[in-house]
Amino acid sequence: MRYHSTRDRNLTANAGAAILQGLAPDGGLYVPDSVPAVDPATLDRWRALPYDALAAEVLALYLTDYDPAFLRSAAQQAYGAAFGGKTGRLARVRDGLYSLELWHGPTCAFKDYALQLMPRLLVRAKQDLGRTETTRILVATSGDTGKAALAGYAGLPGIEISVFYPNAGTSEIQRLQMATQAGDNVRVFAVDGNFDDAQTGVKRVFADAAAAAELEKRNIRLSSANSINWGRLVPQIVYYFYAYFRLAEQGGAAYGAPVDFCVPTGNFGDILAGWYAKKMGLPVGRLVCASNKNNVLTDFFTTGVYDARREFYKTTSPSMDILISSNLERLLCHVLGEEKTAAVMRELAAGGTFAVDAAARAAITADFGCGWADDAAAAAEIGARFARDGYLCDPHTAVAFAVAERRRTAAPMVVLSTASPYKFPRDVLDALGKPVPAGDFAAMQALETVTGTAAPGSLRALQAAPVRFTEVIKPGAIRAAALR
Ligand SMILES: *Cc1c(COP(=O)(O)O)cnc(C)c1O
């Protein structure tokens, strides 16, 4: 399988090079030249596979320059003990409504599925290409990505990772997850500012030729771990297949009949993986794109106009607080072609908006539905799901449940549950109408008592874990920190 830039069909790379580069040289994202088709006999065989073996099969169709035996062992290592046997766990919420719990990994967010695997793909690509430099990963994070990346890259040979998060901008749990990270090759910095300050600072370092030259002298090259990398998208295709098979097995769907998925969306990576699964031949009905009050995608699917020139809202689902949804560019490329995609991305960069014609919008809405829910609706959903169905979810997943309820048809609906409710114990307690103690750990305990559920061991253990990183830096000091 070859890959090319979303903005230029002639700018090509193999899978390893695409993963190593992240972004194509023209600023586009790498997409596969074609989507591999899976025939019914193969689908039938895949039904019987455990998660890691299924992952190796899906990956092998896209990552054809990797040794299949390597992919099998990488999938085993990524999806074994770290997920405690709960990879792709599907919970029945009530008749016709299911929750794909993607937060049983080491950091309790779905990003573990990509970030437990992609680092291994990166290290292998470097070996295969004979590269001997140290790769330094820089990450600006509002919370979930930072910890998932730290957990994925810690201890890997030839890799260093530095994470920058907004001081006082994350939950206490999220901060401690990062500040207690073990490993000799990790660094964590709190930035005295908001997420934008951290992100702007990190982006500047990536664009800084003098910084690159200085690092080059020390045989270090910068790389990013964000979700525009194909290596983060491809592992997410797997769980759509796995969830479908489990749903059929549990009697929730007739095997072969369409199933809808509702996905809490920010950068459009998680839901786009479902679109690839559908194009490969999985019987997916609608992919419903659920947004919070930052509903730029709802408007785009409804009107054909993407307009990022709008107020930015800070919500209780911070990982979805995004106005430029990077992975949408991949869908646009498949629908519009490279030339038109390059043109609309230029319009977006220059004026903050672009439009697609009615035919393109029709092609998109044949596969995608959409909707949004604000913080109050998400909180009400947390309360309603728990009161009616005894099912507890986090604020991101709650946005998707709220939208899913409005968009359900006769087809079964699977909501992708992207984070453990215990990552946001104060907001969840509040949504349940309970008193909220000041600290996250007291809130965690209260949430256990109120709901009769158990906090993930890895989060509870944070209270006693030694804090390794306490440094708070000014946004202006990000460059120096990144070059240390
Ligand atoms: C990252 C994240 C999302 C959004 O996923 P995208 O792939 O960016 O659309 C949703 N929920 C949680 C908890 C996340 O961490």
Coordinates of C-alpha atoms and ligand atoms in Angstrom, one line a residue:
M1 CA 0.0 0.0 0.0
R2 CA 1.3 3.4 -1.0
Y3 CA 0.3 6.7 0.6
H4 CA 0.0 10.2 -0.8
S5 CA -0.6 13.7 0.4
T6 CA -4.3 14.9 0.6
R7 CA -3.1 17.9 -1.4
D8 CA -1.0 16.2 -4.1
R9 CA -1.5 12.7 -5.5
N10 CA 2.2 12.7 -6.7
L11 CA 3.7 13.3 -3.3
T12 CA 3.9 9.7 -2.1
A13 CA 5.4 7.6 0.7
N14 CA 5.3 4.0 2.0
A15 CA 3.7 3.4 5.4
G16 CA 6.9 3.6 7.4
A17 CA 8.0 6.9 5.8
A18 CA 4.5 8.3 6.3
I19 CA 4.6 7.4 10.0
L20 CA 8.1 8.8 10.4
Q21 CA 7.2 12.1 8.7
G22 CA 3.8 12.6 10.2
L23 CA 2.8 15.4 7.9
A24 CA 3.5 15.4 4.1
P25 CA 6.1 17.9 2.9
D26 CA 3.3 20.1 1.4
G27 CA 1.4 20.3 4.7
G28 CA -1.1 17.7 3.6
L29 CA -2.0 14.5 5.5
Y30 CA -1.0 11.1 4.2
V31 CA -3.9 8.9 3.0
P32 CA -3.8 5.4 1.5
D33 CA -3.9 5.3 -2.3
S34 CA -7.0 3.0 -2.0
V35 CA -9.0 1.4 0.7
P36 CA -8.5 -2.3 0.9
A37 CA -11.6 -4.4 0.5
V38 CA -12.4 -7.3 2.9
D39 CA -14.4 -10.1 1.4
P40 CA -17.2 -11.9 3.3
A41 CA -15.0 -15.0 3.8
T42 CA -12.3 -12.9 5.5
L43 CA -14.8 -11.1 7.6
D44 CA -16.1 -14.5 8.7
R45 CA -12.7 -15.7 9.7
W46 CA -12.0 -12.4 11.6
R47 CA -15.1 -13.0 13.7
A48 CA -13.2 -15.7 15.7
L49 CA -10.0 -13.7 16.3
P50 CA -9.0 -12.2 19.7
Y51 CA -8.4 -8.4 19.6
D52 CA -4.6 -8.5 19.1
A53 CA -4.8 -11.0 16.2
L54 CA -7.6 -9.0 14.5
A55 CA -5.5 -5.9 14.9
A56 CA -2.5 -7.6 13.2
E57 CA -4.7 -8.6 10.3
V58 CA -6.2 -5.1 9.8
L59 CA -2.8 -3.4 10.1
A60 CA -1.2 -5.8 7.6
L61 CA -3.6 -4.6 4.9
Y62 CA -2.5 -1.0 5.3
L63 CA 1.1 -1.3 6.6
T64 CA 2.3 -3.6 3.7
D65 CA 6.0 -2.6 4.1
Y66 CA 6.1 -3.9 7.7
D67 CA 6.9 -7.6 8.3
P68 CA 3.6 -9.3 9.3
A69 CA 5.4 -11.2 12.1
F70 CA 6.5 -7.9 13.5
L71 CA 2.9 -6.5 13.4
R72 CA 1.6 -9.6 15.2
S73 CA 4.1 -9.2 18.0
A74 CA 3.6 -5.4 18.2
A75 CA -0.1 -5.9 18.5
Q76 CA 0.4 -8.6 21.2
Q77 CA 2.6 -6.2 23.2
A78 CA 0.3 -3.2 22.7
Y79 CA -3.0 -4.9 23.5
G80 CA -2.0 -7.5 26.0
A81 CA -1.5 -6.9 29.8
A82 CA -1.9 -3.1 29.5
F83 CA -5.6 -3.5 28.7
G84 CA -6.3 -6.2 31.4
G85 CA -8.2 -8.4 28.9
K86 CA -10.7 -5.6 28.3
T87 CA -9.8 -4.5 24.7
G88 CA -12.8 -3.6 22.7
R89 CA -15.2 -4.3 25.6
L90 CA -18.8 -3.8 24.5
A91 CA -21.4 -3.0 27.2
R92 CA -25.2 -3.2 26.7
V93 CA -26.8 0.0 28.0
R94 CA -30.3 -1.0 27.0
D95 CA -32.1 -2.6 24.1
G96 CA -30.5 -1.3 20.9
L97 CA -28.0 0.9 22.6
Y98 CA -24.5 -0.2 23.4
S99 CA -21.3 1.4 24.7
L100 CA -17.9 0.5 23.3
E101 CA -15.7 1.1 26.3
L102 CA -12.3 2.2 24.9
W103 CA -10.9 3.4 28.2
H104 CA -9.6 0.1 29.8
G105 CA -6.0 0.9 28.7
P106 CA -3.1 2.2 30.8
T107 CA -4.2 5.9 30.8
C108 CA -8.0 5.4 30.8
A109 CA -8.7 7.1 27.5
F110 CA -9.2 5.7 24.0
K111 CA -6.0 7.3 22.7
D112 CA -4.2 4.3 24.3
Y113 CA -5.3 2.2 21.3
A114 CA -3.2 4.3 19.0
L115 CA -0.5 5.4 21.3
Q116 CA 0.4 2.0 22.7
L117 CA 1.0 0.8 19.1
M118 CA 2.3 3.8 17.1
P119 CA 5.5 4.2 19.0
R120 CA 6.5 0.7 18.1
L121 CA 5.7 1.4 14.4
L122 CA 7.9 4.5 14.6
V123 CA 10.9 2.7 16.1
R124 CA 10.6 -0.1 13.5
A125 CA 10.3 2.4 10.6
K126 CA 13.6 4.0 11.8
Q127 CA 15.3 0.7 11.9
D128 CA 14.0 -0.3 8.4
L129 CA 15.2 3.0 7.0
G130 CA 18.6 2.8 8.6
R131 CA 18.0 5.9 10.7
T132 CA 20.2 6.3 13.8
E133 CA 19.3 9.8 15.1
T134 CA 17.4 10.3 18.3
T135 CA 13.8 11.2 17.8
R136 CA 12.5 13.8 20.2
I137 CA 8.7 13.9 20.4
L138 CA 7.1 17.2 21.4
V139 CA 3.5 17.2 22.6
A140 CA 1.3 20.1 23.6
T141 CA -1.7 18.6 25.4
S142 CA -5.0 19.7 27.0
G143 CA -4.8 16.4 29.0
D144 CA -5.5 13.0 27.5
T145 CA -3.0 13.0 24.6
G146 CA 0.0 13.9 26.8
K147 CA -0.4 11.0 29.2
A148 CA -1.2 8.5 26.5
A149 CA 1.9 9.6 24.5
L150 CA 4.1 9.5 27.6
A151 CA 2.9 5.9 28.4
G152 CA 3.4 4.8 24.8
Y153 CA 6.9 6.3 24.3
A154 CA 8.4 5.8 27.8
G155 CA 11.4 3.5 27.7
L156 CA 11.6 3.1 23.9
P157 CA 15.1 3.0 22.4
G158 CA 16.1 6.1 20.3
I159 CA 13.1 8.1 21.5
E160 CA 12.8 11.1 23.9
I161 CA 9.5 12.8 24.7
S162 CA 8.7 16.2 26.2
V163 CA 5.1 17.1 27.1
F164 CA 3.7 20.6 27.7
Y165 CA 0.4 21.1 29.4
P166 CA -1.4 24.2 30.6
N167 CA -0.8 24.7 34.3
A168 CA -4.2 24.6 36.1
G169 CA -5.8 23.7 32.7
T170 CA -6.3 20.0 33.3
S171 CA -8.1 18.0 36.0
E172 CA -6.0 17.1 39.1
I173 CA -6.1 13.4 37.9
Q174 CA -4.8 14.3 34.5
R175 CA -2.0 16.5 35.9
L176 CA -0.8 13.7 38.2
Q177 CA -1.0 11.2 35.5
M178 CA 1.6 13.2 33.6
A179 CA 3.7 14.5 36.6
T180 CA 4.2 10.9 37.9
Q181 CA 5.2 9.3 34.6
A182 CA 8.2 7.0 35.0
G183 CA 11.0 6.6 32.4
D184 CA 14.5 8.0 31.7
N185 CA 13.4 9.4 28.3
V186 CA 10.4 11.5 29.4
R187 CA 10.1 15.2 30.5
V188 CA 6.9 17.0 31.5
F189 CA 6.5 20.8 31.8
A190 CA 3.5 22.8 33.1
V191 CA 3.1 26.0 31.0
D192 CA 2.0 29.2 32.8
G193 CA -0.9 29.8 30.3
N194 CA -3.7 28.0 28.6
F195 CA -3.7 25.2 26.0
D196 CA -3.3 27.6 23.1
D197 CA -0.2 29.1 24.7
A198 CA 1.3 25.6 25.0
Q199 CA 0.3 24.6 21.5
T200 CA 1.5 27.9 19.9
G201 CA 4.9 27.5 21.7
V202 CA 5.3 23.9 20.5
K203 CA 4.3 24.7 16.9
R204 CA 6.9 27.5 16.9
V205 CA 9.6 25.1 17.8
F206 CA 8.6 22.8 15.0
A207 CA 8.8 25.7 12.5
D208 CA 12.1 27.0 13.9
A209 CA 15.0 26.2 11.5
A210 CA 17.6 27.4 14.0
A211 CA 16.3 25.1 16.6
A212 CA 16.3 22.2 14.2
A213 CA 19.9 23.0 13.2
E214 CA 21.0 23.1 16.9
L215 CA 19.4 19.7 17.6
E216 CA 20.9 18.3 14.4
K217 CA 24.3 18.9 15.8
R218 CA 23.4 16.6 18.7
N219 CA 21.9 14.1 16.2
I220 CA 18.3 14.8 17.4
R221 CA 15.3 15.2 15.2
L222 CA 11.9 16.5 16.3
S223 CA 8.7 14.6 15.7
S224 CA 5.1 15.0 16.8
A225 CA 2.6 12.5 18.2
N226 CA -0.6 14.2 17.3
S227 CA -3.5 12.7 15.5
I228 CA -2.7 13.8 12.0
N229 CA -0.2 10.9 11.8
W230 CA -1.5 7.9 9.9
G231 CA 0.1 5.7 12.6
R232 CA -2.5 7.0 15.0
L233 CA -5.5 6.6 12.8
V234 CA -5.0 3.0 11.5
P235 CA -5.1 1.2 14.9
Q236 CA -8.5 2.8 15.5
I237 CA -10.1 1.0 12.5
V238 CA -9.7 -2.3 14.4
Y239 CA -12.2 -1.7 17.1
Y240 CA -15.1 -1.0 14.8
F241 CA -14.7 -4.5 13.4
Y242 CA -14.2 -6.0 16.8
A243 CA -17.3 -4.2 18.2
Y244 CA -19.5 -5.3 15.3
F245 CA -18.5 -9.0 15.8
R246 CA -19.2 -8.8 19.6
L247 CA -22.5 -7.2 19.0
A248 CA -23.6 -9.9 16.5
E249 CA -22.2 -12.6 19.0
Q250 CA -24.3 -11.1 21.8
G251 CA -27.4 -11.1 19.7
G252 CA -27.6 -7.3 19.5
A253 CA -27.5 -7.4 15.7
A254 CA -28.1 -9.9 13.0
Y255 CA -24.7 -10.8 11.4
G256 CA -24.5 -8.8 8.2
A257 CA -27.2 -6.2 9.2
P258 CA -26.1 -2.5 9.4
V259 CA -25.1 -1.0 12.8
D260 CA -24.8 2.7 13.5
F261 CA -22.0 4.2 15.5
C262 CA -22.0 7.6 17.4
V263 CA -18.6 9.1 18.1
P264 CA -17.7 12.0 20.4
T265 CA -15.6 14.0 18.0
G266 CA -12.8 16.6 18.2
N267 CA -10.1 16.2 15.6
F268 CA -12.3 13.7 13.5
G269 CA -9.7 10.9 13.8
D270 CA -11.8 8.4 15.8
I271 CA -14.9 8.7 13.6
L272 CA -12.9 8.7 10.4
A273 CA -11.4 5.3 11.4
G274 CA -15.0 4.0 11.3
W275 CA -15.5 5.4 7.8
Y276 CA -12.5 3.4 6.7
A277 CA -14.0 0.3 8.3
K278 CA -17.2 0.9 6.4
K279 CA -15.4 1.4 3.1
M280 CA -13.5 -1.9 3.7
G281 CA -16.8 -3.8 3.8
L282 CA -18.0 -3.7 7.5
P283 CA -21.8 -3.3 7.6
V284 CA -21.8 0.1 9.1
G285 CA -25.0 2.2 8.7
R286 CA -24.5 5.8 9.9
L287 CA -21.5 7.3 11.5
V288 CA -22.9 10.0 13.8
C289 CA -20.5 12.8 14.5
A290 CA -21.3 14.2 18.0
S291 CA -19.9 17.6 18.9
N292 CA -20.1 19.7 22.1
K293 CA -20.9 23.5 21.9
N294 CA -17.9 23.9 19.5
N295 CA -20.2 22.6 16.8
V296 CA -18.3 23.5 13.7
L297 CA -18.7 20.0 12.3
T298 CA -22.5 19.9 12.9
D299 CA -22.8 23.1 10.9
F300 CA -20.5 21.7 8.1
F301 CA -22.5 18.5 7.6
T302 CA -25.8 20.4 7.7
T303 CA -24.9 23.3 5.4
G304 CA -21.7 22.4 3.5
V305 CA -20.0 25.4 4.9
Y306 CA -17.1 25.0 7.3
D307 CA -16.6 28.2 9.3
A308 CA -14.0 28.3 12.0
R309 CA -14.5 32.1 12.6
R310 CA -16.6 31.6 15.7
E311 CA -16.4 31.9 19.5
F312 CA -14.3 29.1 21.1
Y313 CA -16.0 27.6 24.2
K314 CA -14.3 25.8 27.0
T315 CA -16.5 22.9 28.0
T316 CA -16.6 19.9 30.3
S317 CA -15.5 17.8 27.4
P318 CA -12.1 19.5 26.7
S319 CA -10.8 16.9 24.3
M320 CA -13.5 18.0 21.9
D321 CA -12.9 21.7 22.2
I322 CA -11.5 22.1 18.7
L323 CA -12.4 24.5 15.8
I324 CA -10.0 23.1 13.2
S325 CA -10.7 19.4 12.9
S326 CA -7.6 18.2 11.2
N327 CA -8.6 14.8 10.1
L328 CA -11.6 16.1 8.1
E329 CA -9.0 16.8 5.4
R330 CA -8.6 13.1 4.8
L331 CA -12.4 12.7 4.2
L332 CA -12.4 15.7 2.0
C333 CA -9.6 14.2 -0.1
H334 CA -11.5 10.9 -0.6
V335 CA -14.6 12.9 -1.6
L336 CA -13.3 15.9 -3.5
G337 CA -9.9 14.7 -4.8
E338 CA -6.5 16.2 -4.1
E339 CA -6.8 19.3 -6.2
K340 CA -10.0 20.6 -4.7
T341 CA -8.8 19.6 -1.2
A342 CA -5.7 21.7 -1.6
A343 CA -7.9 24.6 -2.7
V344 CA -10.3 24.4 0.2
M345 CA -7.4 24.0 2.7
R346 CA -5.8 27.2 1.3
E347 CA -9.2 29.0 1.7
L348 CA -9.4 27.7 5.3
A349 CA -5.9 28.9 6.1
A350 CA -6.4 32.3 4.5
G351 CA -9.9 33.1 5.5
G352 CA -11.0 30.6 8.2
T353 CA -13.8 29.1 6.1
F354 CA -14.6 27.1 3.0
A355 CA -17.7 25.5 1.3
V356 CA -18.3 22.3 -0.6
D357 CA -21.0 21.9 -3.3
A358 CA -24.3 20.0 -2.9
A359 CA -23.0 16.9 -4.5
A360 CA -20.0 16.6 -2.2
R361 CA -22.2 17.3 0.9
A362 CA -24.6 14.5 -0.3
A363 CA -21.7 12.1 -0.7
I364 CA -20.6 12.9 2.9
T365 CA -24.0 12.7 4.5
A366 CA -24.7 9.3 2.9
D367 CA -22.2 8.0 5.5
F368 CA -22.3 10.6 8.3
G369 CA -25.0 11.9 10.6
C370 CA -24.4 14.7 13.1
G371 CA -25.6 16.5 16.2
W372 CA -24.3 18.4 19.2
A373 CA -25.0 18.8 22.9
D374 CA -23.9 21.5 25.3
D375 CA -22.6 21.0 28.9
A376 CA -26.0 21.1 30.4
A377 CA -27.4 18.4 28.0
A378 CA -24.3 16.3 28.6
A379 CA -24.7 16.5 32.4
A380 CA -28.4 15.7 32.1
E381 CA -27.4 12.7 30.0
I382 CA -24.9 11.4 32.6
G383 CA -27.7 11.6 35.2
A384 CA -30.3 10.0 32.9
R385 CA -28.1 7.1 31.8
F386 CA -27.3 6.3 35.3
A387 CA -30.8 6.7 36.7
R388 CA -32.5 4.7 33.9
D389 CA -29.9 2.3 32.8
G390 CA -27.4 2.1 35.7
Y391 CA -24.7 3.1 33.2
L392 CA -22.0 5.6 34.2
C393 CA -20.2 7.6 31.5
D394 CA -17.8 10.5 31.3
P395 CA -18.7 14.0 29.9
H396 CA -17.2 13.3 26.4
T397 CA -19.2 10.0 26.1
A398 CA -22.3 11.8 27.5
V399 CA -22.2 14.2 24.5
A400 CA -22.4 11.2 22.2
F401 CA -25.2 9.5 24.2
A402 CA -27.2 12.7 24.0
V403 CA -26.8 12.9 20.2
A404 CA -27.2 9.2 19.7
E405 CA -30.6 9.3 21.4
R406 CA -31.8 11.9 18.9
R407 CA -30.3 10.1 15.9
R408 CA -31.3 6.5 16.6
T409 CA -33.1 4.5 13.9
A410 CA -34.3 0.9 13.9
A411 CA -30.6 -0.1 13.6
P412 CA -28.6 -0.9 16.8
M413 CA -26.5 2.1 17.9
V414 CA -23.0 1.7 19.4
V415 CA -21.7 4.8 21.2
L416 CA -17.9 5.0 21.4
S417 CA -17.0 5.6 25.1
T418 CA -13.7 7.5 25.0
A419 CA -12.7 8.1 28.6
S420 CA -13.3 6.6 32.1
P421 CA -15.7 8.7 34.2
Y422 CA -13.1 8.6 36.9
K423 CA -10.8 10.9 34.9
F424 CA -13.4 13.6 35.6
P425 CA -14.8 12.6 38.9
R426 CA -15.9 16.1 40.0
D427 CA -17.9 16.9 36.8
V428 CA -19.5 13.5 36.9
L429 CA -20.5 13.8 40.6
D430 CA -22.0 17.2 39.9
A431 CA -24.0 15.8 36.9
L432 CA -25.4 13.1 39.2
G433 CA -26.6 16.0 41.5
K434 CA -24.3 15.0 44.4
P435 CA -22.2 17.3 46.5
V436 CA -18.7 17.8 45.0
P437 CA -15.7 17.6 47.4
A438 CA -12.8 20.0 46.6
G439 CA -10.2 17.4 45.6
D440 CA -10.3 14.8 42.8
F441 CA -9.4 11.9 45.0
A442 CA -12.2 12.7 47.5
A443 CA -14.5 13.0 44.5
M444 CA -13.3 9.7 43.1
Q445 CA -14.1 8.0 46.4
A446 CA -17.5 9.7 46.6
L447 CA -18.3 8.6 43.0
E448 CA -17.5 5.0 44.0
T449 CA -19.8 5.2 47.0
V450 CA -22.6 6.9 45.1
T451 CA -22.6 4.6 42.0
G452 CA -21.2 1.3 43.4
T453 CA -18.6 1.2 40.6
A454 CA -14.9 1.0 41.1
A455 CA -12.3 3.5 40.0
P456 CA -9.6 2.1 37.7
G457 CA -6.6 1.0 39.8
S458 CA -4.1 3.1 37.8
L459 CA -6.0 6.3 38.7
R460 CA -6.4 5.4 42.4
A461 CA -2.7 4.6 42.6
L462 CA -1.8 8.2 41.5
Q463 CA -2.5 9.5 45.0
A464 CA 0.5 7.6 46.4
A465 CA 2.7 7.8 43.3
P466 CA 5.9 10.0 43.6
V467 CA 5.6 13.3 41.6
R468 CA 8.7 13.5 39.3
F469 CA 7.9 16.8 37.4
T470 CA 7.0 20.0 39.1
E471 CA 8.6 22.6 36.8
V472 CA 6.3 25.5 35.7
I473 CA 7.6 27.5 32.7
K474 CA 6.5 30.7 31.0
P475 CA 5.2 30.2 27.4
G476 CA 8.3 32.1 26.2
A477 CA 10.5 29.4 27.7
I478 CA 9.0 26.5 25.7
R479 CA 11.8 26.7 23.1
A480 CA 14.6 26.4 25.6
A481 CA 12.8 23.6 27.4
A482 CA 12.3 21.7 24.1
L483 CA 16.0 22.1 23.2
R484 CA 17.3 20.9 26.6
Ligands
LIG1 C1 -9.3 12.8 21.9 C2 -10.6 12.6 22.5 C3 -11.8 12.7 21.8 C4 -11.9 13.2 20.3 O1 -11.3 12.3 19.4 P1 -10.9 12.7 17.9 O2 -10.3 11.6 17.3 O3 -10.0 13.9 18.1 O4 -12.2 13.1 17.3 C5 -13.0 12.4 22.4 N1 -13.1 12.0 23.7 C6 -11.9 11.9 24.5 C7 -12.0 11.5 25.9 C8 -10.7 12.2 23.9 O5 -9.6 12.0 24.6

